[in-house]
């Protein structure tokens, strides 16, 4: 299956299975057209009208056209794979694949090591129950990022650290005049008690872990907090941060 990218930013990407199938479809259609033409006109024209030569030239033309289209689709496929490789190697691509892996293995298997806290089950009226669709809508709006250690922060430039701090919601006015060491400290401790470990599974973050960031700035493993929110569909509680209980909007 070939990945075809139409946007250099990688925000819009599309699967192009037809790019793989198109040469074969073209070959089938072309050969089918020649066979139909042969079966229809061969009894009428007969060998006396040079039909053998016409048929041979037609087959040669079809083979030439098929070769051109196969060459074209091969070029498109290689270019698409090149674009896909660049996107997959970028930070956005790595987050996407790590999140995909986490959703298939972490959420379905009960979070990291299965050590996810569960609230007490209570009876919940059907009309007040949070639906899976509501949870999915909320999770799609919550940002994620790859966890970085303090050593990795020190390897970044002060300019990159300021950009990262602004993405996390720190106002630019609070970053003026702040030296690099202070920026590293703020980023490493951003999120309070959830900055270094996940409060749901109680495991320390490792470099490259995908972290889900809540509006209250608390951070958790994506597979742990997603499972926590999806369990709200089975228990009588609103969508809220597991640490500070700040509610998340479902609108």
Coordinates of C-alpha atoms in Angstrom, one line a residue:
X1 CA 0.0 0.0 0.0
X2 CA 1.4 3.4 -1.0
X3 CA 1.1 6.5 1.1
X4 CA 0.6 9.7 -1.0
X5 CA 1.1 13.1 0.7
X6 CA -0.4 16.3 -0.7
X7 CA 0.8 18.6 2.1
X8 CA 4.5 19.1 3.0
X9 CA 3.5 19.7 6.6
X10 CA 2.2 16.2 6.9
X11 CA -1.1 17.3 8.4
X12 CA -3.0 16.0 5.4
X13 CA -2.1 12.5 4.3
X14 CA -3.9 9.9 2.3
X15 CA -3.7 6.3 1.5
X16 CA -3.4 5.5 -2.1
X17 CA -4.0 1.8 -2.7
X18 CA -5.4 2.6 -6.2
X19 CA -1.9 3.8 -7.2
X20 CA -0.8 0.2 -6.7
X21 CA -3.8 -1.3 -8.4
X22 CA -4.1 1.1 -11.3
X23 CA -1.4 -0.5 -13.6
X24 CA -3.0 -3.9 -13.2
X25 CA -6.5 -2.4 -13.8
X26 CA -5.2 -0.6 -16.9
X27 CA -3.6 -3.8 -18.2
X28 CA -6.9 -5.8 -17.7
X29 CA -8.9 -3.1 -19.5
X30 CA -6.5 -2.7 -22.4
X31 CA -6.3 -6.5 -23.0
X32 CA -10.0 -6.8 -22.6
X33 CA -10.6 -4.1 -25.3
X34 CA -8.2 -5.8 -27.7
X35 CA -9.9 -9.2 -27.1
X36 CA -13.3 -7.8 -27.7
X37 CA -12.1 -6.0 -30.9
X38 CA -10.5 -9.2 -32.1
X39 CA -13.5 -11.5 -31.4
X40 CA -15.8 -9.0 -33.1
X41 CA -13.9 -8.1 -36.3
X42 CA -11.8 -11.3 -36.9
X43 CA -14.7 -13.3 -38.4
X44 CA -15.6 -10.3 -40.6
X45 CA -12.2 -9.2 -41.9
X46 CA -10.5 -12.6 -42.0
X47 CA -6.8 -13.1 -42.7
X48 CA -7.1 -11.6 -46.2
X49 CA -7.5 -8.1 -44.8
X50 CA -4.1 -8.2 -42.9
X51 CA -5.8 -8.8 -39.6
X52 CA -2.8 -10.6 -38.2
X53 CA -0.7 -7.5 -38.7
X54 CA -3.4 -5.2 -37.2
X55 CA -3.7 -7.5 -34.2
X56 CA 0.1 -7.6 -33.7
X57 CA 0.3 -3.8 -33.9
X58 CA -2.6 -3.4 -31.5
X59 CA -0.9 -5.6 -28.9
X60 CA 2.3 -3.7 -29.3
X61 CA 0.6 -0.4 -28.8
X62 CA -1.2 -1.7 -25.6
X63 CA 2.1 -3.0 -24.3
X64 CA 3.8 0.4 -24.9
X65 CA 1.0 2.3 -23.2
X66 CA 1.0 -0.1 -20.2
X67 CA 4.8 0.4 -19.9
X68 CA 4.4 4.2 -19.9
X69 CA 1.7 4.0 -17.2
X70 CA 3.7 1.5 -15.1
X71 CA 6.7 3.8 -15.3
X72 CA 4.6 6.8 -14.2
X73 CA 3.0 5.0 -11.3
X74 CA 6.4 3.7 -10.2
X75 CA 7.7 7.2 -10.1
X76 CA 4.7 8.4 -8.1
X77 CA 5.0 5.5 -5.7
X78 CA 8.7 6.2 -5.0
X79 CA 8.0 9.9 -4.6
X80 CA 5.1 9.2 -2.2
X81 CA 7.2 6.8 -0.2
X82 CA 10.0 9.4 0.0
X83 CA 7.5 11.9 1.4
X84 CA 6.0 9.4 3.8
X85 CA 9.5 8.5 5.1
X86 CA 10.3 12.2 5.8
X87 CA 6.9 12.6 7.7
X88 CA 7.4 9.3 9.6
X89 CA 10.8 10.4 10.8
X90 CA 9.5 13.8 12.0
X91 CA 8.3 14.4 15.5
X92 CA 4.6 14.5 14.3
X93 CA 5.1 11.1 12.6
X94 CA 6.7 9.5 15.6
X95 CA 3.9 10.8 17.8
X96 CA 1.3 9.4 15.4
X97 CA 2.8 5.9 15.3
X98 CA 3.5 5.8 19.1
X99 CA -0.1 6.9 19.7
X100 CA -1.4 4.3 17.3
X101 CA 0.7 1.6 19.1
X102 CA -0.5 2.8 22.5
X103 CA -4.1 2.7 21.4
X104 CA -3.9 -0.8 20.1
X105 CA -1.8 -2.3 22.9
X106 CA -2.0 0.0 25.9
X107 CA -5.7 0.9 26.0
X108 CA -7.0 -2.5 25.0
X109 CA -4.7 -4.3 27.4
X110 CA -5.5 -2.2 30.4
X111 CA -2.9 0.5 30.5
X112 CA 0.7 0.1 31.4
X113 CA 1.2 -3.2 33.3
X114 CA -2.5 -3.1 34.0
X115 CA -1.9 -0.8 37.0
X116 CA -4.7 1.6 36.3
X117 CA -6.8 2.8 39.2
X118 CA -10.5 2.2 38.9
X119 CA -13.3 4.2 40.6
X120 CA -16.1 2.7 42.5
X121 CA -19.0 1.4 40.3
X122 CA -22.3 3.2 40.8
X123 CA -25.6 3.1 39.2
X124 CA -25.8 5.8 36.5
X125 CA -29.0 7.0 34.8
X126 CA -28.9 6.2 31.1
X127 CA -29.6 9.8 30.1
X128 CA -26.6 11.2 32.1
X129 CA -24.1 8.6 31.0
X130 CA -21.1 9.8 29.1
X131 CA -21.0 8.2 25.6
X132 CA -18.0 6.8 23.9
X133 CA -18.5 9.3 21.1
X134 CA -18.3 12.2 23.6
X135 CA -15.0 10.8 25.0
X136 CA -13.5 10.4 21.6
X137 CA -14.4 14.0 20.7
X138 CA -12.7 15.3 23.9
X139 CA -9.6 13.2 23.4
X140 CA -9.1 14.4 19.8
X141 CA -8.9 17.9 21.1
X142 CA -6.3 17.2 23.8
X143 CA -2.7 17.8 22.8
X144 CA 0.1 15.2 23.0
X145 CA 3.8 15.3 23.0
X146 CA 6.9 13.1 23.3
X147 CA 8.4 13.1 26.8
X148 CA 11.9 14.6 27.0
X149 CA 14.3 14.3 29.8
X150 CA 16.1 17.2 31.4
X151 CA 19.3 16.3 29.6
X152 CA 17.4 16.4 26.3
X153 CA 16.1 19.9 27.2
X154 CA 19.7 21.1 27.8
X155 CA 20.7 19.9 24.3
X156 CA 18.1 22.3 22.8
X157 CA 18.8 26.0 22.0
X158 CA 17.3 28.7 24.1
X159 CA 15.1 29.7 21.1
X160 CA 13.7 26.2 20.8
X161 CA 13.1 26.0 24.5
X162 CA 11.1 29.2 24.4
X163 CA 9.0 27.9 21.5
X164 CA 8.3 24.7 23.4
X165 CA 7.4 26.7 26.5
X166 CA 4.9 28.8 24.6
X167 CA 3.3 25.7 23.1
X168 CA 2.7 24.5 26.6
X169 CA 0.8 27.6 27.5
X170 CA 3.5 29.7 29.2
X171 CA 3.0 33.4 28.1
X172 CA 5.8 34.9 26.1
X173 CA 5.9 37.8 28.6
X174 CA 7.0 35.4 31.3
X175 CA 9.8 34.1 29.2
X176 CA 11.6 37.4 28.4
X177 CA 14.9 37.7 30.1
X178 CA 14.9 34.1 31.3
X179 CA 18.1 32.3 30.7
X180 CA 18.5 28.8 29.3
X181 CA 18.9 27.0 32.6
X182 CA 15.7 28.5 34.0
X183 CA 13.9 27.5 30.8
X184 CA 15.1 23.9 31.3
X185 CA 13.9 23.9 34.9
X186 CA 10.5 25.3 34.0
X187 CA 9.9 22.8 31.2
X188 CA 11.2 19.8 33.3
X189 CA 8.9 20.7 36.2
X190 CA 5.9 21.9 34.1
X191 CA 2.8 19.9 35.1
X192 CA 3.7 19.7 38.8
X193 CA 3.7 16.2 40.3
X194 CA 2.8 14.8 36.9
X195 CA 5.9 16.1 35.2
X196 CA 8.1 13.1 35.8
X197 CA 5.7 10.2 36.4
X198 CA 2.2 9.0 35.5
X199 CA -0.1 9.2 38.5
X200 CA -2.4 6.5 37.0
X201 CA 0.1 3.7 36.5
X202 CA 2.8 5.2 38.9
X203 CA 5.5 4.6 36.3
X204 CA 8.2 7.2 35.6
X205 CA 8.2 8.6 32.1
X206 CA 10.9 7.5 29.7
X207 CA 12.3 9.4 26.8
X208 CA 10.0 9.1 23.8
X209 CA 6.8 8.2 25.8
X210 CA 3.7 9.7 24.4
X211 CA 2.1 12.1 27.0
X212 CA -1.4 13.4 27.0
X213 CA -1.7 16.9 28.3
X214 CA -4.9 18.0 30.0
X215 CA -6.2 21.7 30.2
X216 CA -5.2 21.7 33.9
X217 CA -1.6 21.0 32.7
X218 CA -1.4 17.6 34.3
X219 CA 0.2 15.0 32.2
X220 CA -0.3 11.2 31.9
X221 CA 0.7 8.3 29.6
X222 CA -1.7 8.5 26.7
X223 CA -2.8 4.9 27.1
X224 CA -3.4 5.3 30.8
X225 CA -5.4 8.5 30.7
X226 CA -7.4 7.5 27.6
X227 CA -8.5 4.3 29.3
X228 CA -9.4 6.4 32.4
X229 CA -11.7 8.6 30.3
X230 CA -13.2 5.7 28.4
X231 CA -14.1 4.1 31.7
X232 CA -16.3 7.1 32.4
X233 CA -18.8 5.4 30.0
X234 CA -19.2 2.6 32.5
X235 CA -19.1 4.5 35.8
X236 CA -21.1 7.4 37.2
X237 CA -18.5 10.2 36.9
X238 CA -17.9 13.1 34.6
X239 CA -14.8 13.5 32.4
X240 CA -12.3 15.1 34.8
X241 CA -8.6 15.1 35.5
X242 CA -7.6 12.1 37.7
X243 CA -5.4 14.3 39.9
X244 CA -7.2 17.6 40.4
X245 CA -10.7 16.6 39.2
X246 CA -11.0 19.6 36.8
X247 CA -13.8 18.7 34.4
X248 CA -13.3 18.5 30.7
X249 CA -16.0 19.9 28.4
X250 CA -17.9 17.4 26.2
X251 CA -19.4 20.1 24.0

